[in-house]
GROMACS .gro file of C-alpha atoms in nm:
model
  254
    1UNK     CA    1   9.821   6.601  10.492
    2UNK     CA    2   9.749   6.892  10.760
    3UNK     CA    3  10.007   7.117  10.751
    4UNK     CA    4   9.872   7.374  10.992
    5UNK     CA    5   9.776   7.256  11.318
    6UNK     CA    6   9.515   7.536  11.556
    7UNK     CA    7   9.394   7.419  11.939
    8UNK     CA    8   9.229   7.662  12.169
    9UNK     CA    9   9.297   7.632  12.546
   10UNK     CA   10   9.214   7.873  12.837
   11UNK     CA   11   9.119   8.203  12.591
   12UNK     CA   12   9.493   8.104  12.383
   13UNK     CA   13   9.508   7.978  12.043
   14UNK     CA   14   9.777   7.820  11.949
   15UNK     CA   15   9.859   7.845  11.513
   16UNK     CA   16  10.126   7.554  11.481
   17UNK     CA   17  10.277   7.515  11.136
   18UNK     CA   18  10.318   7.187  11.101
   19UNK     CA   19  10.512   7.105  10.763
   20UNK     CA   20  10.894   7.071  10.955
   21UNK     CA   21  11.034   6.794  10.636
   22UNK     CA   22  10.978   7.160  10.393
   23UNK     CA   23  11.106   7.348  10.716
   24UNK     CA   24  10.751   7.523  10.716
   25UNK     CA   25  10.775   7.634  10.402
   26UNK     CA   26  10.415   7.747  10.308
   27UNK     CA   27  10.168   7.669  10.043
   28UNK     CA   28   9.900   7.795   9.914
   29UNK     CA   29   9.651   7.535  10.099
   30UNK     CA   30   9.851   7.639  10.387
   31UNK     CA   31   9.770   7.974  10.349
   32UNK     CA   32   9.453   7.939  10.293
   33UNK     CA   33   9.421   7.730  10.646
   34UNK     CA   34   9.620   8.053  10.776
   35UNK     CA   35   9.350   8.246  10.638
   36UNK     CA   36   9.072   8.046  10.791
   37UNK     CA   37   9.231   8.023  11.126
   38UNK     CA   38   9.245   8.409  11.157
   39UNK     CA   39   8.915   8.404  11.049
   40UNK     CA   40   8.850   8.211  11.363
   41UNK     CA   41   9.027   8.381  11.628
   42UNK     CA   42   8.840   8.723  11.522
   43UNK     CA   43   8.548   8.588  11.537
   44UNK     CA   44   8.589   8.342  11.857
   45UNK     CA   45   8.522   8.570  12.164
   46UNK     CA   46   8.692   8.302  12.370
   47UNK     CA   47   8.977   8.365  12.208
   48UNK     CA   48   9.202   8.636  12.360
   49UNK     CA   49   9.546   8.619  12.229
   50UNK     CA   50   9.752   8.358  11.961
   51UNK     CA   51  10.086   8.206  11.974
   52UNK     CA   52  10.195   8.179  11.630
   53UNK     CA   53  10.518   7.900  11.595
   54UNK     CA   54  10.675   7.611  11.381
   55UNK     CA   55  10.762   7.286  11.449
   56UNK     CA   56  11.062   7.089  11.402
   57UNK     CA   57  11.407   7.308  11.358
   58UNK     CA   58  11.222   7.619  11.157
   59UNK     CA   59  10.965   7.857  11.257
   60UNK     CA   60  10.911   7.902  10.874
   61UNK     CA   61  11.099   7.950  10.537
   62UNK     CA   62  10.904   8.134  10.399
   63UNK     CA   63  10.672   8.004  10.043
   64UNK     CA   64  10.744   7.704   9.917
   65UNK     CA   65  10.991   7.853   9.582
   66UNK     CA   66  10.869   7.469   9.450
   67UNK     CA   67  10.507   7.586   9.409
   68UNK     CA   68  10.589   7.963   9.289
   69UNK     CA   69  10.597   7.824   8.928
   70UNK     CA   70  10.237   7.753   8.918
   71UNK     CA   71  10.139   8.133   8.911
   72UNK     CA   72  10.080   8.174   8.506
   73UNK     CA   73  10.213   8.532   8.493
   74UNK     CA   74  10.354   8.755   8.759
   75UNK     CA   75  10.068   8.970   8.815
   76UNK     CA   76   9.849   8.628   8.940
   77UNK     CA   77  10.165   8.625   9.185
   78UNK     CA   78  10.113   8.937   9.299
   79UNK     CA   79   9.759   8.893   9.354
   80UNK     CA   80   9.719   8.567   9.541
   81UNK     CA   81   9.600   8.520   9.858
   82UNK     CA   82   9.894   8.628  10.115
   83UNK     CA   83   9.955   8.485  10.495
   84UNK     CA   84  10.161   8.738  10.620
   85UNK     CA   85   9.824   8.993  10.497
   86UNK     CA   86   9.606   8.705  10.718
   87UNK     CA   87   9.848   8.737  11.037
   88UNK     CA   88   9.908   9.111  11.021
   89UNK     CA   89   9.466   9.101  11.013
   90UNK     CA   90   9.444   8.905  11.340
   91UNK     CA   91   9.261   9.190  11.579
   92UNK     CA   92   9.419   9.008  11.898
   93UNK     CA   93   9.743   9.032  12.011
   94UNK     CA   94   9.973   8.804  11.835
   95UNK     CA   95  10.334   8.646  11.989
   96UNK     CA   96  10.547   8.469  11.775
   97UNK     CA   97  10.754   8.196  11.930
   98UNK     CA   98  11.020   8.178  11.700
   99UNK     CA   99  11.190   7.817  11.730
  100UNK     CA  100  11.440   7.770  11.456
  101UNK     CA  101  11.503   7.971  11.134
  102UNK     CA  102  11.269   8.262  10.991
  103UNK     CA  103  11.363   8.295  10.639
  104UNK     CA  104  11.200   8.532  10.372
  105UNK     CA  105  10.823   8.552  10.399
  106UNK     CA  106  10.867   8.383  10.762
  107UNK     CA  107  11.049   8.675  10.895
  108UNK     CA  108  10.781   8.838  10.745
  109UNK     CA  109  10.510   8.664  10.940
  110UNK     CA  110  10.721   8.689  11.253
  111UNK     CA  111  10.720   9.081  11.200
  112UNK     CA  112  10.349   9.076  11.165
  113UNK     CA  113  10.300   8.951  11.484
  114UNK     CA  114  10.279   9.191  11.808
  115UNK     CA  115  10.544   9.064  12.006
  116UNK     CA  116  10.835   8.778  11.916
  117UNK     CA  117  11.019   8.545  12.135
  118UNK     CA  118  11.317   8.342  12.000
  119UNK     CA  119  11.475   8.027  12.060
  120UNK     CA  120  11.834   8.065  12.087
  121UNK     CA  121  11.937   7.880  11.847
  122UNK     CA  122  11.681   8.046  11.554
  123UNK     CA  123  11.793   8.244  11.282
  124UNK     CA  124  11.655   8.534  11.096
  125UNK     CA  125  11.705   8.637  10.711
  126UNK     CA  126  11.565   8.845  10.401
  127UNK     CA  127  11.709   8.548  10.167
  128UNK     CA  128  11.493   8.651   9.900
  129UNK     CA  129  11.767   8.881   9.720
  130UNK     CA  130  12.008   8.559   9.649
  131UNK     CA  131  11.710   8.461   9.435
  132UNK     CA  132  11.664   8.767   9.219
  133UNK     CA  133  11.354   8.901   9.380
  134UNK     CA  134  11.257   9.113   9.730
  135UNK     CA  135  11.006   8.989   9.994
  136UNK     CA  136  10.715   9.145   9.885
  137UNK     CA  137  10.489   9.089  10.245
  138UNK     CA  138  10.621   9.398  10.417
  139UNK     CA  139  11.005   9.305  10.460
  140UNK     CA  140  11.143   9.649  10.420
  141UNK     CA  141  10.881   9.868  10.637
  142UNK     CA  142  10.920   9.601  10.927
  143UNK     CA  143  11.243   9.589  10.914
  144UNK     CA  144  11.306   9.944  10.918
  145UNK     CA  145  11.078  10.007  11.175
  146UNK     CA  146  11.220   9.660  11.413
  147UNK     CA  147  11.601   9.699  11.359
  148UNK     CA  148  11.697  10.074  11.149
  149UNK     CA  149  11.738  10.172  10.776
  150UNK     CA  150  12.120  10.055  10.802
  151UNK     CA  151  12.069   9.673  10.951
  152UNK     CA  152  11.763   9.657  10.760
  153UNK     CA  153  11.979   9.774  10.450
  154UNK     CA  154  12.254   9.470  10.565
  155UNK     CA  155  12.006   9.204  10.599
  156UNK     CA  156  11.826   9.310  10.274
  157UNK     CA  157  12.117   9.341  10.063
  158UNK     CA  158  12.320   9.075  10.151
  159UNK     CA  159  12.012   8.817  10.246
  160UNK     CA  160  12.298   8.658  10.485
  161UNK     CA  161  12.117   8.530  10.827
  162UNK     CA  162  12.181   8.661  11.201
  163UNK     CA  163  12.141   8.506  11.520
  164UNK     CA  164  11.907   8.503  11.747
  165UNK     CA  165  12.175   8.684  12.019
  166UNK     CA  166  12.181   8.969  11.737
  167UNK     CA  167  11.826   8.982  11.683
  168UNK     CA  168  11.779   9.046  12.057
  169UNK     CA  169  12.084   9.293  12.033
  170UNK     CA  170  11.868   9.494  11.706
  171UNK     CA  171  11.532   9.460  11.900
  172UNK     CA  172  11.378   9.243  11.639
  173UNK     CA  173  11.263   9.008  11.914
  174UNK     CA  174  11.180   9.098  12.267
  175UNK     CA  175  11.379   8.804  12.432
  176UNK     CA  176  11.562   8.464  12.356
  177UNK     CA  177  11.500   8.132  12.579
  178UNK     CA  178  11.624   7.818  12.555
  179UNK     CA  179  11.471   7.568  12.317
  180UNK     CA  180  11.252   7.340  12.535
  181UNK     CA  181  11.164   7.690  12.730
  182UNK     CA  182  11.016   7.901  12.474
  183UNK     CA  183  10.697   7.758  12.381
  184UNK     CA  184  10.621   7.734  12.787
  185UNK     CA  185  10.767   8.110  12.791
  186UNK     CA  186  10.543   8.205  12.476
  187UNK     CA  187  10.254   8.030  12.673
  188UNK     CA  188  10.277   8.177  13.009
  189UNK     CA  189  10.305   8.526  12.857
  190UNK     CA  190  10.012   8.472  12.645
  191UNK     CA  191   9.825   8.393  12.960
  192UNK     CA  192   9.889   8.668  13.156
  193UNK     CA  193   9.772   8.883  12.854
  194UNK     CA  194   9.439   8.658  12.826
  195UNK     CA  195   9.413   8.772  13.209
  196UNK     CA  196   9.350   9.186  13.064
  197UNK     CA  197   9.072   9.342  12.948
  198UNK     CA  198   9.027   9.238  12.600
  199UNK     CA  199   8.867   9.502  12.461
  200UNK     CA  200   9.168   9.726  12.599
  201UNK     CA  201   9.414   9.479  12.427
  202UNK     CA  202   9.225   9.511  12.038
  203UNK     CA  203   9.151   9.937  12.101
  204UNK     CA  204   9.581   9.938  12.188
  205UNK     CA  205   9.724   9.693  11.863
  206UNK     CA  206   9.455   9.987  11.696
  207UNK     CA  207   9.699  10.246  11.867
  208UNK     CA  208   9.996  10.074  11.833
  209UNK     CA  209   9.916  10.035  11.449
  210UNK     CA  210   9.836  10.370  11.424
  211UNK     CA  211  10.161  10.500  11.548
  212UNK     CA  212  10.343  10.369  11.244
  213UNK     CA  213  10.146  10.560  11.019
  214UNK     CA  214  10.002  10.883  11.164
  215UNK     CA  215  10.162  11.235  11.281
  216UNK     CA  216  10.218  11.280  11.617
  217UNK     CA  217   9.929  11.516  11.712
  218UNK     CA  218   9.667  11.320  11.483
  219UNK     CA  219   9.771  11.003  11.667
  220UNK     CA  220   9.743  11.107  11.964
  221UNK     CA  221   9.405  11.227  11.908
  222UNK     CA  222   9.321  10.884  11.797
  223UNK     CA  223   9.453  10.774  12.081
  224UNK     CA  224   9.198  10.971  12.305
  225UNK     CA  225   8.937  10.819  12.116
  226UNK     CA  226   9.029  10.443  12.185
  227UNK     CA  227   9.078  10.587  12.541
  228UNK     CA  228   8.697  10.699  12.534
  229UNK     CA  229   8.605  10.401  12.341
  230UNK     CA  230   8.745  10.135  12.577
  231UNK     CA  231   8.667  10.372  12.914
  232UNK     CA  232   8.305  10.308  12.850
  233UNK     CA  233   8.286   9.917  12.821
  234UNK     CA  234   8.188   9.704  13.137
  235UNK     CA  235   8.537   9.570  13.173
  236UNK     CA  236   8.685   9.976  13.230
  237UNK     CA  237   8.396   9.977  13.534
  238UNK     CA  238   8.505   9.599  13.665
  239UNK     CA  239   8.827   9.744  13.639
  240UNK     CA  240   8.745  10.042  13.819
  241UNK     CA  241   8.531   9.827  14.084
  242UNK     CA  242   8.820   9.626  14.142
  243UNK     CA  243   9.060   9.874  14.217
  244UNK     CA  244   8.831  10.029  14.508
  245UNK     CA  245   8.793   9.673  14.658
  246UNK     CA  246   9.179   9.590  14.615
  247UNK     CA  247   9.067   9.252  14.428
  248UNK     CA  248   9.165   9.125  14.096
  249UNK     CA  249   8.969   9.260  13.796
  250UNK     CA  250   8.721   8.977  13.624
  251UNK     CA  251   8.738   9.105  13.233
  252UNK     CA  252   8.452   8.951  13.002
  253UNK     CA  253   8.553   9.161  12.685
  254UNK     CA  254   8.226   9.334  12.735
   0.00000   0.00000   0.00000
């Protein structure tokens, strides 16, 4: 069974998790059809920007806990292949469309994306402490950096769920819509994105990445050099063309 469903319209690829009976809950074959996917959309110059969501009531629960057995020792855990690692290495901008819950290592793969919009009836938790273990796919730095040290310290202590309302409220997602609206709302952002200068869109997640990790002064220096780096392309003269002749810019990603 294909649990992982990937289309590609109009420079947008569209990652669907398809497992919604296991409320997305992912396995390894899943991951490694994650994997492969994001493969894909790196290496697919018609591909511009991805809209990561889930189908049925969940966006995802996280890994299957069924199939977590079948790792010999804990060390081979640690070591397997990961799909939030395979989402965070997508080089395009990324918008999850979160549609129902995001439990464990699918709040995890939400916060990998760039950008998530939520359904507003979807849920959000870091269950993984009512188990006996921690998320291990970047749960704490996300959170911290999303929502705070003290709601990231309430959701990772008490692995109770919030809302989507509260999510907004934290600034874990950028905006809620109605069920049946998101996936259009996810889709008609994506598009106007698709519409930049791709180039410009990869050199800024670089930035944007960047800024979570480097001092002020050596970031922004960084910063200058994306500048230079993406000034120089043929989209930065279209752009610049465009501008003088008051028409909209025609972006190849060149």
């Amino acid at each position: 069974m294909n649990d992982i469903a990937f289309d590609i319209d109009h420079h947008i690829a569209t990652l669907t998790l398809t497992r919604p009976h296991k409320l997305n809950a992912v396995t390894p074959d899943m991951t490694t059809r994650i994997r492969e996917a994001a493969h894909e959309i790196n290496t697919n110059r018609d591909i511009r920007v991805v809209v990561l969501t889930g189908s049925g009531k969940a966006f995802c629960a996280g890994s299957d806990i069924a199939e977590l057995d079948s790792y010999p020792t804990a060390w081979e855990f640690r070591d397997r292949p990961d799909y939030c690692d395979a989402i965070r290495g997508i080089r395009k901008p990324v918008i999850a469309a979160v549609n129902g819950y995001a439990f464990g290592g699918g709040l995890e793969m939400a916060m990998s994306c760039d950008i998530r919009l939520a359904a507003g009836t979807a849920s959000f938790a870091a269950p993984e402490i009512k188990l006996g273990w921690i998320g291990g796919g970047g749960m704490a730095a996300f959170l911290t950096h999303s929502i705070g040290p003290s709601n990231a310290a309430l959701m990772l202590y008490t692995g109770d769920p919030i809302t989507a309302q509260q999510a907004l409220a934290w600034g874990l997602v950028s905006a809620t819509h109605p069920s049946e609206d998101l996936l259009p709302a996810a889709r008609e952002l994506a598009g106007r994105m698709a519409e930049r200068a791709p180039v410009a869109a990869q050199t800024g997640k670089l930035n944007l990445r960047a800024a979570y990790a480097m001092p002020l002064e050596n970031c922004i220096q960084y910063e200058r050099d994306l500048q230079t780096v993406s000034f120089a392309t043929q989209d930065a003269a279209e752009g610049r063309e465009a501008f003088k002749q008051k028409r909209p810019a025609k972006f190849t990603g060149r």
